[in-house]
Amino acid sequence: MLEGGAGRAGARHSDAGELHPLMVTHAIFELSGGRLTVNVQHHRLPGGARVLAVFVPQAPYVLAAPDGAVIAWDGAHLVPVTPAESEPVADQDYTAVVPPDASLADLDPAEVARLRSLGRRQGAANLPDLDFLRELGLLVPSGGALRPTLAGILLAGTPAALRAHVPQSEVCFYHHATADVEFQFREDLLRPIPALLTRLAELIQARNRFTPVQVGLFRIEVWDQDEAVYREALLNALTHRDYTLRDVVHVHHYPDRLEIMNPGGLTGGITPGNILRHQPKRRNPLLAEVLARLGLVERAGVGVDKMFSLMLRHGKEPPEFLTYPDAVTLSLHSPGFDAEFVRFVARKQEEMQTLSLDMLIVLSLLAREGEATRAHLARALQLPEDRTPRLLRSMEEHGLIARAAPGRGIAYQLTAEVCAALGKTPLGQPGPAQPAPVQPVPAQPPVSPLPAVPAPDPAPTARPRSAKATPDKTRRPAPAPDPSALTTAEIRAVALTLARERGQVRNAELRETCGLKTQQAWRVLRRLVQDGLLVKRGNGTRDAYYELG
């Protein structure tokens, strides 16, 4: 079986678990005359059976044996390759293909006019329609006539042309009234890309809300889903998706997030852990180039940077990418935002003229977690650890961050001045007195021991059920621990202790134990799931619970 040019074959055998992978590797090497070196690994199926998986490496060039013979794998056998076939061929741009039965009738004049309005900044916008489309590469001579490329149909095709040539360009939009998988509204959209963006923006904005944040004489509107962010995310999905796959793009709009599910994995070695630093890779060069010339996307490939920067400036978490071999899911979380962080960034922007994306990443992480090691910050910045000292030193000089107390390794936290601006208490200092929260006493006894959590006052002796309980007006519920007194590591330890001793932990239990807000507890639990320490079960804030991974 071949997958994406790289072969992976699973061999079932009653004694497969007893075969050593190196035995199979050497056997294939010998049988292929030294031409094929593979990687063989044991793999356990969900039912418990063990198989041998054979991974055949993919090469971007043709390999030849010492005697000059060139061979290739056709899916079943090693076969000779003719000289014409053995010449290296660049990856084909699927959007530059001209369908054999395509014609000028496949283009919608109204959509061509829409493209022209987008390209007013380009000199080509003043050309006649056919010359305008040829200049963009959307019309090319083929078979003695001008025919549209697939990129031309994607950008200005009629509904009939889209159904005939690229039905997979459809986008399915779902609106969810709750965090549950059930949706209340669905609309399937098979339209050219500019029309798709317009309609999707209408659907999202119809259910979008904003909160005004006053900063001096100015007012900043923080939307649940910022239009510039989700527009960039949608364009990224439509531009770089794999159009050779027959799957469509799915957009799920939840109350607390927007999820865009995109066919085709990340290209060219890009991963969620290096997407901010990796050189841009274009899966569909012609389509990406035309969208760049029309001003819809950036040539420099800074769309992801823009999404990160806007979300962090608005006091939210950065975009989250989840990858699969043949798909990518982008989640834009919006369970709330930090208004004080928005004000702080706006004021600092005026003082320093600029706050770089790297600075925003560090400030946002420390505002959420209180303290972070240099290694943790390096992972968030997607940089090698030895590349972070210059940035961190600069932020120290600007009075934004400071070294944590000795004994914790090289770690950083926000300075007292920044904490005061954000309404937070510096680590290691007692937090401001807070009124005791009005909450029911938990039904389950507190877990012991809990790291760094102050012990509550001893509870009064329980009365027999037959006795009538009289209210004790002199006694007040013990105040919940101040979250500023606990480090993120200590809160994580509490969550793991609860999951271990009770079999599971819920958001409400972690809030009650550590005195957190819903969003703070959600962030800690989500991080533990990402680290593989917890597994989430159920959906929604009330129904979800977490077990040890």
Protein backbone atom coordinates (compact mmCIF):
# COMPACT_ATOMS: atom_id res chain seq x y z
CA MET A 1 0.00 0.00 0.00
CA LEU A 2 1.38 3.44 -0.97
CA GLU A 3 0.53 6.60 0.97
CA GLY A 4 1.42 9.99 -0.51
CA GLY A 5 4.37 8.60 -2.43
CA ALA A 6 5.88 6.95 0.60
CA GLY A 7 5.08 3.29 0.99
CA ARG A 8 3.78 1.71 4.14
CA ALA A 9 2.84 -1.92 4.05
CA GLY A 10 1.35 -3.82 6.95
CA ALA A 11 2.12 -7.54 6.91
CA ARG A 12 -0.12 -9.87 8.93
CA HIS A 13 1.48 -13.08 10.06
CA SER A 14 0.70 -15.47 12.85
CA ASP A 15 4.31 -15.17 14.01
CA ALA A 16 4.83 -11.49 13.07
CA GLY A 17 5.48 -10.62 16.70
CA GLU A 18 8.40 -13.08 16.76
CA LEU A 19 10.14 -11.65 13.67
CA HIS A 20 12.82 -9.07 14.35
CA PRO A 21 12.39 -5.90 12.22
CA LEU A 22 16.07 -5.98 11.17
CA MET A 23 15.56 -9.46 9.67
CA VAL A 24 12.89 -8.07 7.35
CA THR A 25 14.97 -4.96 6.56
CA HIS A 26 17.96 -7.09 5.50
CA ALA A 27 15.74 -9.50 3.54
CA ILE A 28 14.20 -6.67 1.49
CA PHE A 29 17.64 -5.17 0.92
CA GLU A 30 18.94 -8.49 -0.41
CA LEU A 31 15.85 -9.26 -2.54
CA SER A 32 16.03 -5.81 -4.17
CA GLY A 33 19.70 -6.25 -5.02
CA GLY A 34 20.74 -3.56 -2.57
CA ARG A 35 18.47 -0.99 -4.18
CA LEU A 36 15.84 -0.60 -1.46
CA THR A 37 16.42 0.24 2.19
CA VAL A 38 13.28 0.33 4.31
CA ASN A 39 12.34 0.89 7.93
CA VAL A 40 10.44 -1.95 9.62
CA GLN A 41 8.66 -1.58 12.96
CA HIS A 42 6.32 -3.61 15.12
CA HIS A 43 2.84 -2.12 15.34
CA ARG A 44 0.04 -3.14 17.67
CA LEU A 45 -3.52 -2.95 16.32
CA PRO A 46 -6.45 -1.81 18.51
CA GLY A 47 -7.54 -5.43 18.96
CA GLY A 48 -4.15 -6.37 20.38
CA ALA A 49 -2.74 -8.16 17.30
CA ARG A 50 0.82 -7.31 16.32
CA VAL A 51 1.85 -6.66 12.71
CA LEU A 52 5.00 -5.56 10.95
CA ALA A 53 4.79 -2.14 9.27
CA VAL A 54 7.23 -1.54 6.39
CA PHE A 55 7.97 2.13 5.65
CA VAL A 56 9.38 2.88 2.19
CA PRO A 57 11.14 6.26 2.11
CA GLN A 58 10.03 8.85 -0.40
CA ALA A 59 12.66 10.63 -2.50
CA PRO A 60 12.20 13.86 -4.51
CA TYR A 61 14.60 12.53 -7.14
CA VAL A 62 15.14 9.32 -9.10
CA LEU A 63 17.53 6.70 -7.73
CA ALA A 64 19.67 4.46 -9.92
CA ALA A 65 21.54 1.23 -9.20
CA PRO A 66 25.34 1.01 -9.66
CA ASP A 67 24.83 -0.62 -13.09
CA GLY A 68 22.76 2.38 -14.27
CA ALA A 69 19.36 0.66 -14.04
CA VAL A 70 16.55 2.88 -12.77
CA ILE A 71 13.63 1.22 -11.00
CA ALA A 72 10.44 2.38 -9.30
CA TRP A 73 7.72 0.87 -7.13
CA ASP A 74 4.38 0.58 -8.94
CA GLY A 75 2.45 -0.44 -5.86
CA ALA A 76 3.12 -4.14 -6.21
CA HIS A 77 6.53 -4.68 -7.86
CA LEU A 78 9.84 -3.03 -8.66
CA VAL A 79 9.63 -2.07 -12.36
CA PRO A 80 12.17 -0.47 -14.74
CA VAL A 81 11.70 3.18 -15.62
CA THR A 82 12.16 4.49 -19.17
CA PRO A 83 14.67 7.34 -19.78
CA ALA A 84 11.84 9.84 -20.37
CA GLU A 85 10.21 8.93 -17.09
CA SER A 86 13.49 9.01 -15.16
CA GLU A 87 14.02 12.75 -15.60
CA PRO A 88 13.24 14.65 -12.41
CA VAL A 89 9.86 16.35 -12.55
CA ALA A 90 8.79 19.17 -10.25
CA ASP A 91 5.63 18.69 -8.22
CA GLN A 92 2.66 19.58 -10.39
CA ASP A 93 0.53 22.56 -9.40
CA TYR A 94 -2.97 21.11 -9.44
CA THR A 95 -4.59 24.57 -9.64
CA ALA A 96 -2.61 25.32 -12.84
CA VAL A 97 -4.16 22.33 -14.65
CA VAL A 98 -6.51 23.09 -17.55
CA PRO A 99 -9.50 20.70 -17.61
CA PRO A 100 -9.78 19.29 -21.15
CA ASP A 101 -13.45 20.22 -21.51
CA ALA A 102 -13.17 23.66 -19.85
CA SER A 103 -14.16 26.76 -21.81
CA LEU A 104 -14.79 30.47 -21.39
CA ALA A 105 -18.42 29.61 -20.63
CA ASP A 106 -17.22 28.18 -17.30
CA LEU A 107 -16.43 31.69 -16.01
CA ASP A 108 -19.09 33.90 -14.42
CA PRO A 109 -18.87 37.54 -15.66
CA ALA A 110 -20.12 38.80 -12.28
CA GLU A 111 -17.32 36.93 -10.48
CA VAL A 112 -14.77 38.27 -12.99
CA ALA A 113 -16.00 41.78 -12.14
CA ARG A 114 -15.57 40.95 -8.43
CA LEU A 115 -11.96 39.91 -9.10
CA ARG A 116 -11.38 43.13 -11.02
CA SER A 117 -12.67 45.18 -8.07
CA LEU A 118 -10.25 43.36 -5.77
CA GLY A 119 -7.33 43.98 -8.13
CA ARG A 120 -7.80 47.72 -8.57
CA ARG A 121 -4.34 48.33 -7.17
CA GLN A 122 -2.86 46.23 -9.98
CA GLY A 123 -2.23 47.71 -13.39
CA ALA A 124 -3.90 44.65 -14.93
CA ALA A 125 -7.27 45.82 -13.57
CA ASN A 126 -7.50 48.33 -16.43
CA LEU A 127 -7.17 45.63 -19.09
CA PRO A 128 -10.12 44.02 -20.91
CA ASP A 129 -11.56 40.95 -19.20
CA LEU A 130 -9.71 38.34 -21.26
CA ASP A 131 -6.38 40.16 -20.98
CA PHE A 132 -6.96 40.69 -17.26
CA LEU A 133 -7.51 36.96 -16.71
CA ARG A 134 -4.54 36.03 -18.91
CA GLU A 135 -2.32 38.44 -16.98
CA LEU A 136 -3.27 36.65 -13.75
CA GLY A 137 -2.68 33.20 -15.29
CA LEU A 138 -6.32 32.23 -14.99
CA LEU A 139 -6.74 31.87 -18.76
CA VAL A 140 -4.13 30.07 -20.89
CA PRO A 141 -3.98 28.93 -24.54
CA SER A 142 -4.88 25.24 -24.76
CA GLY A 143 -6.04 23.19 -27.74
CA GLY A 144 -6.19 26.23 -29.99
CA ALA A 145 -8.41 28.25 -27.65
CA LEU A 146 -8.26 30.18 -24.38
CA ARG A 147 -9.31 27.93 -21.51
CA PRO A 148 -9.51 28.56 -17.77
CA THR A 149 -7.20 26.84 -15.33
CA LEU A 150 -8.62 25.24 -12.20
CA ALA A 151 -7.44 28.35 -10.32
CA GLY A 152 -9.59 30.43 -12.68
CA ILE A 153 -12.62 28.23 -12.00
CA LEU A 154 -11.96 28.36 -8.24
CA LEU A 155 -11.88 32.16 -8.34
CA ALA A 156 -14.54 33.01 -10.93
CA GLY A 157 -16.29 29.81 -12.01
CA THR A 158 -20.01 29.33 -12.49
CA PRO A 159 -21.85 26.95 -10.13
CA ALA A 160 -22.06 24.37 -12.93
CA ALA A 161 -18.32 24.61 -13.60
CA LEU A 162 -17.50 24.20 -9.92
CA ARG A 163 -19.71 21.12 -9.67
CA ALA A 164 -18.18 19.63 -12.82
CA HIS A 165 -14.48 20.35 -12.23
CA VAL A 166 -13.87 20.98 -8.49
CA PRO A 167 -16.86 19.83 -6.40
CA GLN A 168 -14.42 19.40 -3.51
CA SER A 169 -14.11 23.21 -3.28
CA GLU A 170 -17.35 23.22 -1.28
CA VAL A 171 -17.33 24.61 2.26
CA CYS A 172 -19.77 23.31 4.90
CA PHE A 173 -20.62 25.77 7.68
CA TYR A 174 -22.13 24.58 11.00
CA HIS A 175 -23.37 26.68 13.89
CA HIS A 176 -23.49 25.08 17.36
CA ALA A 177 -25.55 26.77 20.06
CA THR A 178 -23.63 24.81 22.72
CA ALA A 179 -20.27 23.07 22.93
CA ASP A 180 -21.99 19.80 22.00
CA VAL A 181 -21.40 18.08 18.66
CA GLU A 182 -25.02 18.66 17.64
CA PHE A 183 -25.46 21.67 15.37
CA GLN A 184 -28.48 23.95 15.00
CA PHE A 185 -27.74 25.34 11.54
CA ARG A 186 -25.87 24.16 8.44
CA GLU A 187 -25.20 25.74 5.06
CA ASP A 188 -23.26 24.12 2.21
CA LEU A 189 -21.45 26.63 0.02
CA LEU A 190 -20.16 25.86 -3.48
CA ARG A 191 -19.06 29.27 -4.71
CA PRO A 192 -15.91 30.96 -6.04
CA ILE A 193 -13.42 31.83 -3.30
CA PRO A 194 -14.18 35.60 -3.08
CA ALA A 195 -17.92 34.88 -2.83
CA LEU A 196 -17.21 32.15 -0.27
CA LEU A 197 -15.34 34.61 1.96
CA THR A 198 -18.19 37.13 1.76
CA ARG A 199 -20.87 34.59 2.69
CA LEU A 200 -18.83 32.97 5.48
CA ALA A 201 -18.19 36.40 6.99
CA GLU A 202 -21.95 37.07 6.95
CA LEU A 203 -22.67 33.75 8.70
CA ILE A 204 -20.03 34.28 11.38
CA GLN A 205 -20.83 37.95 11.99
CA ALA A 206 -24.52 37.17 12.40
CA ARG A 207 -23.60 35.20 15.54
CA ASN A 208 -20.61 37.28 16.63
CA ARG A 209 -20.44 39.59 19.66
CA PHE A 210 -17.98 42.23 20.82
CA THR A 211 -17.02 43.73 24.16
CA PRO A 212 -15.84 47.37 24.29
CA VAL A 213 -12.61 48.03 26.21
CA GLN A 214 -11.91 51.66 27.08
CA VAL A 215 -8.26 52.73 26.85
CA GLY A 216 -7.95 56.41 27.69
CA LEU A 217 -9.94 58.34 25.08
CA PHE A 218 -10.10 55.38 22.73
CA ARG A 219 -12.36 52.34 22.67
CA ILE A 220 -11.19 48.93 21.46
CA GLU A 221 -13.83 46.46 20.32
CA VAL A 222 -12.82 42.90 21.20
CA TRP A 223 -14.94 40.47 19.20
CA ASP A 224 -15.54 36.86 20.12
CA GLN A 225 -14.13 36.11 16.66
CA ASP A 226 -12.10 38.94 15.14
CA GLU A 227 -12.92 39.32 11.44
CA ALA A 228 -9.29 39.88 10.43
CA VAL A 229 -8.29 36.67 12.22
CA TYR A 230 -10.97 34.32 10.90
CA ARG A 231 -10.71 35.82 7.39
CA GLU A 232 -6.99 35.03 7.40
CA ALA A 233 -7.70 31.52 8.69
CA LEU A 234 -10.32 30.87 6.00
CA LEU A 235 -8.05 32.19 3.25
CA ASN A 236 -5.24 29.99 4.53
CA ALA A 237 -7.51 26.94 4.38
CA LEU A 238 -8.85 27.68 0.90
CA THR A 239 -5.43 28.60 -0.52
CA HIS A 240 -3.35 25.74 0.85
CA ARG A 241 -5.80 22.86 1.06
CA ASP A 242 -5.15 19.77 -1.07
CA TYR A 243 -7.58 20.00 -4.01
CA THR A 244 -6.60 16.53 -5.21
CA LEU A 245 -8.55 15.15 -2.24
CA ARG A 246 -12.30 14.82 -2.64
CA ASP A 247 -12.99 16.08 0.89
CA VAL A 248 -14.39 19.54 1.62
CA VAL A 249 -13.56 22.25 4.16
CA HIS A 250 -15.70 22.21 7.33
CA VAL A 251 -16.21 25.33 9.47
CA HIS A 252 -17.73 24.79 12.94
CA HIS A 253 -18.82 27.89 14.87
CA TYR A 254 -19.16 27.12 18.61
CA PRO A 255 -19.93 29.64 21.38
CA ASP A 256 -16.32 29.46 22.60
CA ARG A 257 -14.33 28.72 19.44
CA LEU A 258 -14.22 28.58 15.66
CA GLU A 259 -12.85 25.38 14.11
CA ILE A 260 -11.74 25.14 10.48
CA MET A 261 -11.10 21.58 9.30
CA ASN A 262 -8.96 21.55 6.18
CA PRO A 263 -8.24 18.58 3.82
CA GLY A 264 -4.53 17.91 3.35
CA GLY A 265 -1.80 17.94 6.00
CA LEU A 266 0.74 20.72 6.48
CA THR A 267 3.22 20.92 3.62
CA GLY A 268 6.99 20.94 3.29
CA GLY A 269 7.99 19.92 6.80
CA ILE A 270 5.79 22.54 8.52
CA THR A 271 4.42 21.42 11.90
CA PRO A 272 2.41 23.15 14.65
CA GLY A 273 5.70 23.46 16.53
CA ASN A 274 7.53 25.43 13.80
CA ILE A 275 4.74 27.11 11.81
CA LEU A 276 5.83 30.58 12.98
CA ARG A 277 9.46 30.08 11.90
CA HIS A 278 9.37 27.74 8.90
CA GLN A 279 9.83 29.13 5.42
CA PRO A 280 6.40 29.48 3.74
CA LYS A 281 5.42 26.56 1.51
CA ARG A 282 2.71 26.84 -1.14
CA ARG A 283 0.79 23.71 -2.09
CA ASN A 284 -1.06 25.56 -4.88
CA PRO A 285 1.42 28.16 -6.25
CA LEU A 286 -0.78 29.64 -9.00
CA LEU A 287 -3.80 30.09 -6.72
CA ALA A 288 -1.63 31.58 -3.95
CA GLU A 289 0.11 33.93 -6.40
CA VAL A 290 -3.18 35.25 -7.83
CA LEU A 291 -4.65 35.81 -4.35
CA ALA A 292 -1.47 37.66 -3.38
CA ARG A 293 -1.67 39.88 -6.47
CA LEU A 294 -5.30 40.63 -5.67
CA GLY A 295 -4.26 41.68 -2.16
CA LEU A 296 -6.17 38.92 -0.37
CA VAL A 297 -3.13 37.12 1.04
CA GLU A 298 0.42 38.16 1.88
CA ARG A 299 3.25 37.17 -0.45
CA ALA A 300 5.62 36.96 2.53
CA GLY A 301 3.53 34.23 4.15
CA VAL A 302 2.84 36.19 7.36
CA GLY A 303 -0.81 35.22 7.62
CA VAL A 304 -0.22 32.91 10.58
CA ASP A 305 1.89 35.58 12.31
CA LYS A 306 -0.98 38.05 11.86
CA MET A 307 -3.45 35.63 13.46
CA PHE A 308 -1.15 35.05 16.43
CA SER A 309 -0.48 38.77 16.91
CA LEU A 310 -4.12 39.88 16.76
CA MET A 311 -5.35 37.19 19.15
CA LEU A 312 -2.60 37.88 21.69
CA ARG A 313 -3.18 41.66 21.53
CA HIS A 314 -6.81 41.00 22.36
CA GLY A 315 -5.94 39.05 25.51
CA LYS A 316 -6.68 35.61 24.06
CA GLU A 317 -4.75 32.42 23.56
CA PRO A 318 -2.92 31.92 20.25
CA PRO A 319 -4.43 29.82 17.44
CA GLU A 320 -4.20 26.07 17.97
CA PHE A 321 -3.25 23.73 15.12
CA LEU A 322 -4.05 20.02 15.28
CA THR A 323 -2.57 17.95 12.46
CA TYR A 324 -3.34 14.56 10.95
CA PRO A 325 -1.65 12.79 8.01
CA ASP A 326 -4.32 14.07 5.59
CA ALA A 327 -5.96 17.01 7.39
CA VAL A 328 -5.40 20.06 9.59
CA THR A 329 -7.78 21.57 12.17
CA LEU A 330 -7.31 25.19 13.23
CA SER A 331 -9.08 26.27 16.42
CA LEU A 332 -9.58 29.94 17.30
CA HIS A 333 -10.52 29.82 20.99
CA SER A 334 -12.58 32.58 22.53
CA PRO A 335 -13.83 31.49 25.98
CA GLY A 336 -13.22 35.05 27.16
CA PHE A 337 -10.37 37.53 27.17
CA ASP A 338 -8.17 39.49 29.55
CA ALA A 339 -9.35 43.11 29.32
CA GLU A 340 -6.46 44.38 31.48
CA PHE A 341 -3.99 42.70 29.12
CA VAL A 342 -5.65 44.49 26.17
CA ARG A 343 -5.27 47.86 27.96
CA PHE A 344 -1.68 47.08 28.96
CA VAL A 345 -0.64 46.18 25.39
CA ALA A 346 -2.35 49.28 23.99
CA ARG A 347 -0.55 51.57 26.44
CA LYS A 348 2.82 49.84 25.96
CA GLN A 349 2.36 50.12 22.22
CA GLU A 350 2.21 53.90 22.60
CA GLU A 351 5.24 54.02 24.89
CA MET A 352 7.54 51.61 23.02
CA GLN A 353 6.16 52.24 19.53
CA THR A 354 6.04 48.49 18.98
CA LEU A 355 5.56 45.24 20.81
CA SER A 356 6.88 42.43 18.64
CA LEU A 357 5.05 39.15 18.23
CA ASP A 358 7.79 37.42 20.24
CA MET A 359 7.26 39.85 23.12
CA LEU A 360 3.52 39.29 22.98
CA ILE A 361 4.01 35.52 23.13
CA VAL A 362 6.19 35.81 26.26
CA LEU A 363 3.92 38.35 28.00
CA SER A 364 0.75 36.40 27.22
CA LEU A 365 2.19 33.10 28.46
CA LEU A 366 3.50 34.62 31.71
CA ALA A 367 0.19 36.45 32.28
CA ARG A 368 -1.66 33.13 31.97
CA GLU A 369 0.74 30.85 33.83
CA GLY A 370 2.58 33.19 36.20
CA GLU A 371 6.02 31.71 35.64
CA ALA A 372 7.82 29.79 32.91
CA THR A 373 11.26 28.34 32.40
CA ARG A 374 13.42 29.42 29.52
CA ALA A 375 12.85 26.04 27.87
CA HIS A 376 9.07 26.49 28.14
CA LEU A 377 9.30 29.98 26.65
CA ALA A 378 11.51 28.68 23.84
CA ARG A 379 8.85 26.10 22.92
CA ALA A 380 6.16 28.78 22.89
CA LEU A 381 8.38 30.99 20.72
CA GLN A 382 9.19 28.00 18.47
CA LEU A 383 12.89 28.77 18.83
CA PRO A 384 15.93 26.80 20.03
CA GLU A 385 16.57 27.60 23.68
CA ASP A 386 19.95 29.17 22.88
CA ARG A 387 18.18 31.69 20.60
CA THR A 388 16.00 33.16 23.35
CA PRO A 389 18.49 35.01 25.67
CA ARG A 390 18.70 38.14 23.50
CA LEU A 391 14.91 38.57 23.43
CA LEU A 392 14.51 37.85 27.14
CA ARG A 393 17.38 40.21 28.01
CA SER A 394 15.72 42.97 25.97
CA MET A 395 12.42 42.43 27.76
CA GLU A 396 14.22 42.58 31.12
CA GLU A 397 15.82 45.89 30.11
CA HIS A 398 12.37 47.27 29.20
CA GLY A 399 11.05 46.25 32.65
CA LEU A 400 8.59 43.72 31.26
CA ILE A 401 9.90 40.51 32.83
CA ALA A 402 12.28 39.50 35.60
CA ARG A 403 14.20 36.41 36.66
CA ALA A 404 12.29 34.21 39.07
CA ALA A 405 13.55 33.48 42.56
CA PRO A 406 16.74 31.36 42.76
CA GLY A 407 16.34 27.62 43.03
CA ARG A 408 13.86 27.29 40.18
CA GLY A 409 16.41 27.16 37.37
CA ILE A 410 16.37 29.80 34.64
CA ALA A 411 12.76 30.94 34.87
CA TYR A 412 10.95 34.21 34.31
CA GLN A 413 7.90 36.03 35.56
CA LEU A 414 6.26 39.40 34.99
CA THR A 415 7.73 42.35 36.87
CA ALA A 416 5.81 43.86 39.80
CA GLU A 417 5.00 46.92 37.65
CA VAL A 418 3.49 44.77 34.88
CA CYS A 419 1.58 42.65 37.41
CA ALA A 420 0.11 45.81 38.93
CA ALA A 421 -0.95 47.02 35.48
CA LEU A 422 -2.63 43.66 34.85
CA GLY A 423 -4.28 43.54 38.26
CA LYS A 424 -2.27 40.48 39.27
CA THR A 425 -0.20 39.76 42.37
CA PRO A 426 3.48 38.89 41.80
CA LEU A 427 4.39 35.31 42.62
CA GLY A 428 5.52 34.76 46.18
CA GLN A 429 3.52 37.70 47.57
CA PRO A 430 0.17 37.43 49.34
CA GLY A 431 -2.78 38.35 47.18
CA PRO A 432 -5.34 41.01 48.05
CA ALA A 433 -8.08 40.04 50.44
CA GLN A 434 -11.10 38.72 48.61
CA PRO A 435 -14.63 38.02 49.85
CA ALA A 436 -15.40 34.39 50.42
CA PRO A 437 -17.12 32.92 47.37
CA VAL A 438 -20.72 31.86 47.86
CA GLN A 439 -20.50 28.21 46.92
CA PRO A 440 -22.00 25.00 48.24
CA VAL A 441 -19.76 22.84 50.32
CA PRO A 442 -18.32 20.11 48.07
CA ALA A 443 -19.96 16.73 48.57
CA GLN A 444 -16.62 14.92 48.47
CA PRO A 445 -13.98 15.41 51.18
CA PRO A 446 -10.91 17.41 50.24
CA VAL A 447 -8.05 15.38 48.84
CA SER A 448 -4.97 15.19 51.03
CA PRO A 449 -2.20 16.01 50.54
CA LEU A 450 -2.66 18.93 48.12
CA PRO A 451 0.54 20.79 47.19
CA ALA A 452 0.75 24.35 48.47
CA VAL A 453 -2.97 24.60 49.27
CA PRO A 454 -3.67 26.08 52.74
CA ALA A 455 -5.53 23.66 54.97
CA PRO A 456 -9.11 24.74 55.80
CA ASP A 457 -10.25 25.30 59.36
CA PRO A 458 -11.34 22.12 61.10
CA ALA A 459 -14.96 21.31 60.30
CA PRO A 460 -17.43 21.08 63.20
CA THR A 461 -18.45 17.66 64.38
CA ALA A 462 -21.22 16.27 62.17
CA ARG A 463 -24.60 16.15 63.86
CA PRO A 464 -26.77 13.04 63.73
CA ARG A 465 -29.29 13.10 60.89
CA SER A 466 -32.17 12.97 63.39
CA ALA A 467 -31.05 16.17 65.07
CA LYS A 468 -32.37 19.42 63.66
CA ALA A 469 -29.50 21.51 62.35
CA THR A 470 -29.45 25.13 63.52
CA PRO A 471 -27.63 27.71 61.47
CA ASP A 472 -24.29 28.84 62.87
CA LYS A 473 -24.22 32.56 62.16
CA THR A 474 -20.80 33.04 63.73
CA ARG A 475 -19.03 30.70 61.33
CA ARG A 476 -18.20 31.65 57.74
CA PRO A 477 -17.01 29.39 54.92
CA ALA A 478 -13.26 29.22 54.60
CA PRO A 479 -12.03 31.45 51.77
CA ALA A 480 -10.76 29.67 48.68
CA PRO A 481 -7.00 29.78 48.13
CA ASP A 482 -5.84 32.87 46.29
CA PRO A 483 -4.81 31.73 42.79
CA SER A 484 -1.98 34.25 42.77
CA ALA A 485 -0.39 32.33 45.66
CA LEU A 486 -0.15 29.16 43.59
CA THR A 487 2.21 28.61 40.69
CA THR A 488 1.02 26.89 37.55
CA ALA A 489 3.11 23.85 38.45
CA GLU A 490 1.35 23.60 41.82
CA ILE A 491 -2.11 23.88 40.23
CA ARG A 492 -1.14 21.17 37.74
CA ALA A 493 -0.07 18.96 40.64
CA VAL A 494 -3.42 19.55 42.34
CA ALA A 495 -5.30 18.55 39.19
CA LEU A 496 -3.27 15.35 38.82
CA THR A 497 -3.76 14.51 42.50
CA LEU A 498 -7.53 14.93 42.18
CA ALA A 499 -7.61 12.75 39.06
CA ARG A 500 -5.50 10.06 40.73
CA GLU A 501 -7.39 9.87 44.05
CA ARG A 502 -10.94 10.42 42.75
CA GLY A 503 -10.53 8.68 39.39
CA GLN A 504 -11.36 11.91 37.55
CA VAL A 505 -11.26 15.68 37.89
CA ARG A 506 -13.72 18.30 36.67
CA ASN A 507 -13.33 22.00 35.98
CA ALA A 508 -15.58 22.86 38.95
CA GLU A 509 -13.56 20.69 41.34
CA LEU A 510 -10.28 22.33 40.33
CA ARG A 511 -11.87 25.78 40.68
CA GLU A 512 -13.16 25.03 44.18
CA THR A 513 -9.89 23.51 45.34
CA CYS A 514 -7.57 26.21 43.99
CA GLY A 515 -9.86 29.23 43.94
CA LEU A 516 -9.66 29.64 40.17
CA LYS A 517 -11.95 31.09 37.58
CA THR A 518 -13.52 28.83 34.96
CA GLN A 519 -11.15 29.97 32.23
CA GLN A 520 -8.05 29.55 34.43
CA ALA A 521 -9.00 25.98 35.33
CA TRP A 522 -9.83 25.21 31.69
CA ARG A 523 -6.38 26.39 30.57
CA VAL A 524 -4.56 24.19 33.10
CA LEU A 525 -6.65 21.12 32.23
CA ARG A 526 -6.22 21.75 28.51
CA ARG A 527 -2.44 21.99 28.92
CA LEU A 528 -2.38 18.69 30.84
CA VAL A 529 -4.33 17.06 28.00
CA GLN A 530 -1.87 18.44 25.44
CA ASP A 531 1.03 17.07 27.50
CA GLY A 532 -0.59 13.61 27.56
CA LEU A 533 -1.05 13.57 31.34
CA LEU A 534 -4.85 13.73 31.23
CA VAL A 535 -7.51 12.49 28.80
CA LYS A 536 -10.69 14.50 28.28
CA ARG A 537 -14.03 12.71 28.35
CA GLY A 538 -17.39 14.27 27.48
CA ASN A 539 -18.17 17.71 26.07
CA GLY A 540 -18.98 21.12 27.48
CA THR A 541 -17.85 22.72 30.73
CA ARG A 542 -20.43 20.88 32.85
CA ASP A 543 -20.26 17.42 31.28
CA ALA A 544 -16.54 17.20 30.57
CA TYR A 545 -14.24 15.39 32.98
CA TYR A 546 -10.60 14.37 32.85
CA GLU A 547 -8.89 11.06 33.65
CA LEU A 548 -5.23 10.18 33.97
CA GLY A 549 -3.65 9.56 30.57
